[in-house]
Structures are given as C-alpha cells and as structure tokens.
Short mmCIF file of C-alpha atoms and ligand atoms in Angstrom, two decimals:
data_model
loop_
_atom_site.label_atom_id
_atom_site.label_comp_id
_atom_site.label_asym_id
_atom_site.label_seq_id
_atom_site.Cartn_x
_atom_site.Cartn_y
_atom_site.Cartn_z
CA UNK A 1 0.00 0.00 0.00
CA UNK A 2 1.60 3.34 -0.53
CA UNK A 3 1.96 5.97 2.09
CA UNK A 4 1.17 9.38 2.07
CA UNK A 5 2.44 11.77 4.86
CA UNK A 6 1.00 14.70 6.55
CA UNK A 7 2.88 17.43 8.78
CA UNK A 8 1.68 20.76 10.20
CA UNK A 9 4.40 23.23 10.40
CA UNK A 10 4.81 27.42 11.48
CA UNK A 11 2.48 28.79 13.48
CA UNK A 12 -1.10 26.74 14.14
CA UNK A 13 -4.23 28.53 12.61
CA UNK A 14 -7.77 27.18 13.14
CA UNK A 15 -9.03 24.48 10.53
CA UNK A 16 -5.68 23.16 10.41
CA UNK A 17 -7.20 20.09 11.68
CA UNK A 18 -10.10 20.19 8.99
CA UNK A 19 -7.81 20.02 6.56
CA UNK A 20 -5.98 16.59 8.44
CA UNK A 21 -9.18 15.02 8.43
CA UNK A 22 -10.02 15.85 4.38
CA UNK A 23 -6.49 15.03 3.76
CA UNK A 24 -6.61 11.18 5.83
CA UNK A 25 -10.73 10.61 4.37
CA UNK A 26 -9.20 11.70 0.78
CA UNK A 27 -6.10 9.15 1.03
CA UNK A 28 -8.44 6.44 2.19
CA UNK A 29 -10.61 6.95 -0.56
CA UNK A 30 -8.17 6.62 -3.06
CA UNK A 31 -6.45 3.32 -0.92
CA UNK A 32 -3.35 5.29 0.65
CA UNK A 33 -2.20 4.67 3.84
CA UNK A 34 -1.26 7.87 6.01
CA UNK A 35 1.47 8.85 8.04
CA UNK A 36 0.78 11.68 10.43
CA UNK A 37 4.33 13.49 11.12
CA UNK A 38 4.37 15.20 14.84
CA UNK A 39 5.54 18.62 14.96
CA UNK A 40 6.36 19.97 11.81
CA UNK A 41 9.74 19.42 9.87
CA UNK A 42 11.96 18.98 13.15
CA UNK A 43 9.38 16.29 14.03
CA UNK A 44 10.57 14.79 10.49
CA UNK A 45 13.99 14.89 10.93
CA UNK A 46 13.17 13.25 14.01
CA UNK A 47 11.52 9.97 12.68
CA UNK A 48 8.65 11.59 14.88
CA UNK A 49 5.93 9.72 12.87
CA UNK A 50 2.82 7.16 12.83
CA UNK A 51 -0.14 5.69 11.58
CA UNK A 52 -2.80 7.96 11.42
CA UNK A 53 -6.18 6.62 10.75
CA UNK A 54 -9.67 7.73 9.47
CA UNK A 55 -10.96 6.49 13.06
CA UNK A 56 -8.46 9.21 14.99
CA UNK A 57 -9.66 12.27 12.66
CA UNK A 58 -12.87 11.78 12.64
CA UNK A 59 -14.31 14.42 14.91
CA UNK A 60 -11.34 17.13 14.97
CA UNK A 61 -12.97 19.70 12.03
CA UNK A 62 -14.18 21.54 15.21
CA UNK A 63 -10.77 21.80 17.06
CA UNK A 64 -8.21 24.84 16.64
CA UNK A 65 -4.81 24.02 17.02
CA UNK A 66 -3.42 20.86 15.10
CA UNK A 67 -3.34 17.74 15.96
CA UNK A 68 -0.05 16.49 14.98
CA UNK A 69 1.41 19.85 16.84
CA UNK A 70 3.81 22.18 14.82
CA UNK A 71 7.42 23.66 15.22
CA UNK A 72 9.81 26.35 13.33
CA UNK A 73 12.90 24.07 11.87
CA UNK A 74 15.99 25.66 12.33
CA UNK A 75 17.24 22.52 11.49
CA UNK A 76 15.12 21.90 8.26
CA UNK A 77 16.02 25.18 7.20
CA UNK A 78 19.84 23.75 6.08
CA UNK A 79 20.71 21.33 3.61
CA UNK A 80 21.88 18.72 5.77
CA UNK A 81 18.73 18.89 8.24
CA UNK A 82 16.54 18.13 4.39
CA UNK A 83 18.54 15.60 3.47
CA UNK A 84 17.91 13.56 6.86
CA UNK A 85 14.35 15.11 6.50
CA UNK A 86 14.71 12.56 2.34
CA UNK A 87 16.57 9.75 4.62
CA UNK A 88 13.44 9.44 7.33
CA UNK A 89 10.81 9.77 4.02
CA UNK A 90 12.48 6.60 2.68
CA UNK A 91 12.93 4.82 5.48
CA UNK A 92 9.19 4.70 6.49
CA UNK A 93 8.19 4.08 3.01
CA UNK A 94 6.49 7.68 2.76
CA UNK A 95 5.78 8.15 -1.30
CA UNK A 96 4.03 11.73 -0.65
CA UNK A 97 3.72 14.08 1.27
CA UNK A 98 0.97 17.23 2.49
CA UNK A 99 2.64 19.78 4.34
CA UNK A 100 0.19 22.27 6.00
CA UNK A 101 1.43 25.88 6.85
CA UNK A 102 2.35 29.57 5.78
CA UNK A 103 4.85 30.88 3.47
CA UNK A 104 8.04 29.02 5.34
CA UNK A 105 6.65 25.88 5.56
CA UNK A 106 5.39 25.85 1.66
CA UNK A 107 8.85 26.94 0.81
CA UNK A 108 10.17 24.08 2.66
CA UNK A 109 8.01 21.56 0.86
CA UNK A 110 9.35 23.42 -2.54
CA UNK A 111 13.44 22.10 -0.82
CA UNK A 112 12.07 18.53 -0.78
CA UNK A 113 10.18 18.77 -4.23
CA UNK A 114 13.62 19.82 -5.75
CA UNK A 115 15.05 16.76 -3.44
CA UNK A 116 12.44 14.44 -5.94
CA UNK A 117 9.43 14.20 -3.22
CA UNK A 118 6.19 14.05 -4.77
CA UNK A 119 4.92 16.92 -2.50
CA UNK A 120 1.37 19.23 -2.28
CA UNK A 121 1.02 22.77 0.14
CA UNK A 122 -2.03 23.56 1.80
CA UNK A 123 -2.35 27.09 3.00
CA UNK A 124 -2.53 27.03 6.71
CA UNK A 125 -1.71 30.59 8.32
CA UNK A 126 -3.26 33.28 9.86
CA UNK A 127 -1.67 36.07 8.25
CA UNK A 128 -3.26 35.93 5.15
CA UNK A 129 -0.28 36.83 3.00
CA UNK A 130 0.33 34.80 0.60
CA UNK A 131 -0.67 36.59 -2.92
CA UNK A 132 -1.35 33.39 -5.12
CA UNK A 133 -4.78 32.28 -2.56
CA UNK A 134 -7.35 34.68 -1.61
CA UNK A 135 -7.81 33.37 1.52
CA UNK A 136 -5.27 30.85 3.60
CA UNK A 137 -6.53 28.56 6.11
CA UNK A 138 -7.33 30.04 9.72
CA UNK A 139 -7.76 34.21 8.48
CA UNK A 140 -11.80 33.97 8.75
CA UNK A 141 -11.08 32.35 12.30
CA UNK A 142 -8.66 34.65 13.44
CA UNK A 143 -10.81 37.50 12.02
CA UNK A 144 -14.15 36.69 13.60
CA UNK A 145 -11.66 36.48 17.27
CA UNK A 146 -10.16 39.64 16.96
CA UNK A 147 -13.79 41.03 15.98
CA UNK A 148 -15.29 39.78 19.02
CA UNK A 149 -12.46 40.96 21.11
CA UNK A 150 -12.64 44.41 19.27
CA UNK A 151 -16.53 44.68 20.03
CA UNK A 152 -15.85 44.10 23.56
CA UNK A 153 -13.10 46.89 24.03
CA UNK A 154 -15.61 49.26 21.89
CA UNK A 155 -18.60 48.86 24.91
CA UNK A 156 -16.27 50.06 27.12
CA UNK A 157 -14.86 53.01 24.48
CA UNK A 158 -18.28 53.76 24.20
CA UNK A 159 -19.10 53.78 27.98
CA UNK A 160 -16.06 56.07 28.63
CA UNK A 161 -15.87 57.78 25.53
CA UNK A 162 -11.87 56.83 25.47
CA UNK A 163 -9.81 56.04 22.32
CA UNK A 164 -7.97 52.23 22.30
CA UNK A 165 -4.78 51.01 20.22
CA UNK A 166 -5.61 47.79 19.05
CA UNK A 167 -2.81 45.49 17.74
CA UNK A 168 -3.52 42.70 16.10
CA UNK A 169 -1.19 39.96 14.63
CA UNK A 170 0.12 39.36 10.95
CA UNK A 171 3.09 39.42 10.58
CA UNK A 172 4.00 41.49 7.70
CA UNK A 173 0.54 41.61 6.30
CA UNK A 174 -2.14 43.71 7.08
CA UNK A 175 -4.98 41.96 6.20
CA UNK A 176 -6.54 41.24 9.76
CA UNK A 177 -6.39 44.85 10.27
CA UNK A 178 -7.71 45.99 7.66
CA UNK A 179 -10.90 43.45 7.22
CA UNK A 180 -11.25 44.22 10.55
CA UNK A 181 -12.04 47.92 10.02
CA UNK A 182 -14.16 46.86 6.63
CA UNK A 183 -15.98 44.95 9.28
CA UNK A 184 -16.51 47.96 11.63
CA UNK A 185 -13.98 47.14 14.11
CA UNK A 186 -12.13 49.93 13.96
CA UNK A 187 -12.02 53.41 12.54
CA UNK A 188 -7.96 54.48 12.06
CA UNK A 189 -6.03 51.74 11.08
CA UNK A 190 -2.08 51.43 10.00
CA UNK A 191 -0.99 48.42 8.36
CA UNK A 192 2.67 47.64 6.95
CA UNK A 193 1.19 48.24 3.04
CA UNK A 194 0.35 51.46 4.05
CA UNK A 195 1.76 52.88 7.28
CA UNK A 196 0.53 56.19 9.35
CA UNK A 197 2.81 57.98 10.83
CA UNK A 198 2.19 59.22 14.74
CA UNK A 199 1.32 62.52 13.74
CA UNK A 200 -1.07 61.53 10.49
CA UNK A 201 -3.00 58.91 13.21
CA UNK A 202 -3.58 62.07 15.71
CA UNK A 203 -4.75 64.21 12.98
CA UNK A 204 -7.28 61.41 11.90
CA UNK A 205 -8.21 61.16 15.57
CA UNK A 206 -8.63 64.90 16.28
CA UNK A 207 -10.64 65.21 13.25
CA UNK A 208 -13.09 62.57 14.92
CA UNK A 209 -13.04 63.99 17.81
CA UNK A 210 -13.94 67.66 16.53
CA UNK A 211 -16.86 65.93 14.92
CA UNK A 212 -18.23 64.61 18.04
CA UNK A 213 -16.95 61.11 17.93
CA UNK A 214 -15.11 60.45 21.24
CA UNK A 215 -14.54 56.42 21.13
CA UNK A 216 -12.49 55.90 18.98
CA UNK A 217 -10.44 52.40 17.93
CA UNK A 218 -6.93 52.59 16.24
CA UNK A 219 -6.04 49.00 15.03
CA UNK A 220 -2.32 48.78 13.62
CA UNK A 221 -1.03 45.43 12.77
CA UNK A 222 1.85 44.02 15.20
CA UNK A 223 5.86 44.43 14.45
CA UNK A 224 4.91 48.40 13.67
CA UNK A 225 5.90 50.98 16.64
CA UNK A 226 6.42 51.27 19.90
CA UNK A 227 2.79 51.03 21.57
CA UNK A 228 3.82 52.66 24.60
CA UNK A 229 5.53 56.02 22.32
CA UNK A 230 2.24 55.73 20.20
CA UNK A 231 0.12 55.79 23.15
CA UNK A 232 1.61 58.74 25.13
CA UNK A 233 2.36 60.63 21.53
CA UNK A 234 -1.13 61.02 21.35
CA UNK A 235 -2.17 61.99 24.74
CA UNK A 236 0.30 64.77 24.64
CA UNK A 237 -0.80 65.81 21.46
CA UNK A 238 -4.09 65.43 22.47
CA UNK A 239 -4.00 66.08 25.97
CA UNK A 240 -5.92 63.09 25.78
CA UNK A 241 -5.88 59.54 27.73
CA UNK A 242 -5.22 56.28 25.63
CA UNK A 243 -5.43 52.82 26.43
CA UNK A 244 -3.72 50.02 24.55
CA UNK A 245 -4.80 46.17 24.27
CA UNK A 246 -2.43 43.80 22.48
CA UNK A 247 -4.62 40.83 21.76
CA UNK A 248 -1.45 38.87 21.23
CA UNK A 249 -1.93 34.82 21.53
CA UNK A 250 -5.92 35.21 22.25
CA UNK A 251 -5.95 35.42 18.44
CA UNK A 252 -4.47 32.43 17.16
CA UNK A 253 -6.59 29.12 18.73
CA UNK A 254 -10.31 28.57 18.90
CA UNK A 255 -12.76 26.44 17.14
CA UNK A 256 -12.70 27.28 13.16
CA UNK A 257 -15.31 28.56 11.59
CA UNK A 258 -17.60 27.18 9.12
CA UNK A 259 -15.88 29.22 6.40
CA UNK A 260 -12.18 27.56 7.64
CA UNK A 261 -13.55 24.24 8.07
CA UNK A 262 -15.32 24.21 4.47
CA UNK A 263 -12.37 25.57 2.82
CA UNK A 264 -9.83 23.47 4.95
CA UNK A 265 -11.92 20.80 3.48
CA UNK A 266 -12.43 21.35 -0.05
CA UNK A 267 -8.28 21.80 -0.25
CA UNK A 268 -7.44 18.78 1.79
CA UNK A 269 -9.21 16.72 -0.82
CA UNK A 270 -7.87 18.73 -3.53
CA UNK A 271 -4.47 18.13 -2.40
CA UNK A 272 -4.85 14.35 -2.11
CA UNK A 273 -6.18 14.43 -5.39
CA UNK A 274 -3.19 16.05 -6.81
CA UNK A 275 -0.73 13.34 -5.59
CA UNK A 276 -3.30 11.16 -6.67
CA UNK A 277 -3.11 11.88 -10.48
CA UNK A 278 0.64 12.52 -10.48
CA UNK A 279 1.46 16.12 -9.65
CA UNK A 280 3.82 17.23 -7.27
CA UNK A 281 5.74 21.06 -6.51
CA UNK A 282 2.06 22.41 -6.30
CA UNK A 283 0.08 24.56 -3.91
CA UNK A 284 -3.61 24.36 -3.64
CA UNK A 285 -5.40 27.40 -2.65
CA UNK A 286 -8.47 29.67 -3.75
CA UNK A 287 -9.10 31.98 -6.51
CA UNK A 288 -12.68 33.86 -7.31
CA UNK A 289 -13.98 31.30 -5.04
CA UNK A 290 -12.33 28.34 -7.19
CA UNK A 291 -9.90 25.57 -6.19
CA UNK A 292 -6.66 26.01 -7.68
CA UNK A 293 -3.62 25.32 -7.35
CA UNK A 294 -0.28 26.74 -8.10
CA UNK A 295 3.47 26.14 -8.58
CA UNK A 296 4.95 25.84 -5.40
CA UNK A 297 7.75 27.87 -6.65
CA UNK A 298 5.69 30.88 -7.37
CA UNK A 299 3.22 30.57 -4.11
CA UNK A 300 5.53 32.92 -2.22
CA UNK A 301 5.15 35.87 -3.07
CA UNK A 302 2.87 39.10 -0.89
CA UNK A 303 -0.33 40.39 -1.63
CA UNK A 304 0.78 43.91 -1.46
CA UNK A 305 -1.86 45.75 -3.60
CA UNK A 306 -4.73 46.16 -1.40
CA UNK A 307 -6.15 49.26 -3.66
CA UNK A 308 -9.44 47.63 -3.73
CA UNK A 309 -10.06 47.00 0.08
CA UNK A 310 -8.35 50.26 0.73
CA UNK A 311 -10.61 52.48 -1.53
CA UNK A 312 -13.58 50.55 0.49
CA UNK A 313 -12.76 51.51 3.49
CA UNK A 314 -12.01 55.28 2.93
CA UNK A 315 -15.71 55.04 1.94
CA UNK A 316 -16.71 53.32 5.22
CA UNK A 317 -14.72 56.10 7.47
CA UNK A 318 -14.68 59.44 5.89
O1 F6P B 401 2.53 33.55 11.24
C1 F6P B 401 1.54 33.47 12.21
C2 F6P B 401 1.90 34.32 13.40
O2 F6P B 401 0.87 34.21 14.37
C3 F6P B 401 2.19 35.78 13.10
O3 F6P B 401 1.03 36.55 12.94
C4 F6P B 401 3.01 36.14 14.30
O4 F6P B 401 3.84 37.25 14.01
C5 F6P B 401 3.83 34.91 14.51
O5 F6P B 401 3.10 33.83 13.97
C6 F6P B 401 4.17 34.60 15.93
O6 F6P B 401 5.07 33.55 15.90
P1 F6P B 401 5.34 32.56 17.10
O7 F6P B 401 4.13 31.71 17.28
O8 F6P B 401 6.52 31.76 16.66
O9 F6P B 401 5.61 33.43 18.29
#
C-alpha cells in the first residue's frame, strides 16, 4: 500500500485540523495509507511519525490548534537537516507528502520537491499573506476572534468615551487589520502596506473627535511601533488619555469557523487528489472562489496591492 504523509508546520491557525481530516478521508478513498508526522519538519527529521487513521480524525474539524502539533525548523532550514528530513521519508516508506502551513513551511516543501518528493502545500496561516490564494486557512477564524475581542473593548470606548490602540497579529501583512475595520472594528487603522505615521494617526483622531466622535479604535497590525511612544504621543498631542490592548496569543486558537472548516476541506481533498493523479511542486489554494492550485515555486510571493479594500474603506470612514 503506498503511504502518504501529513505534517503541520509554522504557526497553528484554526481548521488546520479540517484540513488533516479531508487530507486522511481523501487518502483512504483513493487506498493510501497515512502517516501523520508530529511537529512539523523537526518532528521529520526526528523519525517523529505514525499511523494515522480515518478512526483518529474523525471528529477534529471543530478543534483549533493541530493535531499532529507544529514547530519552526531551524534545522530543516539547512541542507543537511533536508537531506535527513529525504533519509526518514524513505525509510518509512512515505511516497508523498501534504505539508500544511504559511509561506516558510510551503517553501520548505518546494526544498524537498527539488530533493524528488512528490509533495502538495495547503495554505494554513493566519496572516493571510500569501498573494497566489485569496484566503489561507485560519484568516476567517482569526478574524471573527479579533472582531469579538474588538466589540468588547468598543462597549467600554463607548461607555467612557476613550480612544484604544488595538494590535492585532500578521506578521508582515495587514490583512486582519484591515478586514477588521471593513468589518466595523475599527475606525484608524495602519498596516505595513500602508503605514501612518504618529502625527497623520492624531490628525485622523482629532478630526473625529472635533466631529463629536469620542470612542475611537486605532487598530495597527503588530511588528509596527512602539505602543507605549504611540500611546503617550497622542495623549500629549491630544492632551488626551489612551489605552492600549495587544490581543497577542488570544488570536491564534479557537474552534474554526464554518468558512475555515469548508475551505480546509475542499483543499485537503484537492491536495490528495493532486498526488493522486501525479502532480507534485504544487500549492492548492483559492481563486474567485475556485480551487486552484499553483506552482509551489511561485506561491511565495505578498499580496501587497490592497487598492481595492483600501478604496472601500475610505468610503466606510470618511
Ligand atoms: O505567522 C503566524 C503568526 O501568528 C504571526 O502573525 C506572528 O507574528 C507569529 O506567527 C508569531 O510567531 P510565534 O508563534 O513563533 O511566536
């Protein structure tokens, strides 16, 4: 029977384990035995792998996390940590592999393509930044969490009439922030595609404030500034007092959502699929609301023009 193997790897995102369970039903379907690799590419390199069977996955769409856990190779990331990664393949008899994660991890499954693994990447991050899928695994999730954290600190904005920094994760991208103000959850927002500077984000806030609005939300996406210099910028320039909430690791975990789970789904299958009928080096992902999938070689690159989502939202907060 051949094997197929499955790892997680970079940071978890909700639906992760969605995708595990398409990926094990799919590989059934077509007769392939799975191998579920523990944490990520160390847990490779480490021979940390085993059986993993339609019977284990069969109620984890609702979980967050993953499953078979995840890790950042240091190790992985050098030649001689992916060839041991090849050795361990071939020594359990692994034919193909499904690697689940962000931009790092897909590149990683790109090494062992070029190594002559018949590999497929899922999307599986958070961040939302990679330009060749509209939407990766987890985003909605993490998007609905930071939404329902946001509404919460807006009560008390509203209660108090007081003005909150809100910074949300992403990495480099800004896309949490910024769906989260097309969402109304939040009315200035700085992202790293288009960055405020301290005194543009005070002139946006006195400007709401001189029209009457006193809570107001300022989301910027983490990695930007100094929170604490932000904060007390503004209430000197404003002679004004500021909180600040970093939402931090609240954002990450938590059941998926029925969008996550349904798309986790449709590309774990897709993926299987793939291997299935011979390809290998590819990414699966979704375009216009379309599976498709992608050379894995070309799946790195940002979504940097967000004209269209910015032009909406200068409509939503003028
Ligand atoms: O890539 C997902 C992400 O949550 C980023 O948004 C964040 O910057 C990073 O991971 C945090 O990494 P770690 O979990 O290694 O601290």
């Amino acid at each position: 029977m051949n094997k197929l193997g499955i790892l997680t790897s970079g940071g978890d995102a909700p639906g992760m384990n969605a995708a595990i369970r398409a990926v094990v039903k799919a590989a059934n379907h077509y007769h392939l035995e799975v191998m579920g690799i523990q944490c990520g590419y160390q847990g490779l390199i480490d021979g940390k792998i085993h059986p993993l069977t339609s019977s284990e996955v069969e109620d984890i769409a609702e979980r967050g996390g993953t499953i078979l856990k995840t890790s950042r190779s240091l190790e992985f990331m050098e030649e001689t940590g992916r060839k041991k990664a090849l050795q361990v393949l071939q020594k359990f008899g692994i034919h193909s592999l499904v690697v689940i994660g962000g931009e790092g991890s897909l590149q990683g499954a790109e090494r062992l393509h070029e190594l002559g693994v018949k590999v497929v990447g899922i999307p599986g991050t958070i961040d939302n930044d990679l330009a060749y899928t509209d939407y990766s695994i987890g985003f909605d999730t993490m998007l609905n969490t930071v939404l329902d954290c946001i509404g919460k600190i807006k009560d008390t904005d509203f209660s108090h009439d007081k003005t909150t920094i809100v910074e949300v994760m992403g990495r480099y991208c800004g896309d949490l922030a910024l769906y989260s103000a097309l969402a109304g959850g939040g009315e200035i927002i700085s992202t790293p595609e288009r960055k405020l500077d301290f005194a543009t984000i005070c002139s946006k806030l006195h400007t709401r404030i001189s029209n009457g609005k006193h809570d107001n939300l300022i989301i910027v996406t983490e990695r930007m500034y100094d929170l604490q210099q932000l904060q007390q910028y503004i209430e000197e320039k404003l002679n004004l007092s500021v909180r600040t909430t970093v939402l931090g690791f609240i954002q990450r975990g938590g059941h998926p959502s029925a969008f996550d789970r349904v798309l986790a789904s449709k590309l774990g299958i897709t993926a299987v699929e793939l291997l299935v009928n011979g390809y290998s080096g590819r990414a699966v992902g979704m375009k216009e609301n379309k599976v498709i999938h992608e050379e894995l070689e070309n799946v790195n690159a940002k979504r940097t023009d967000k004209q269209d989502q910015y032009r909406l939202l200068e409509t939503l907060l003028h």
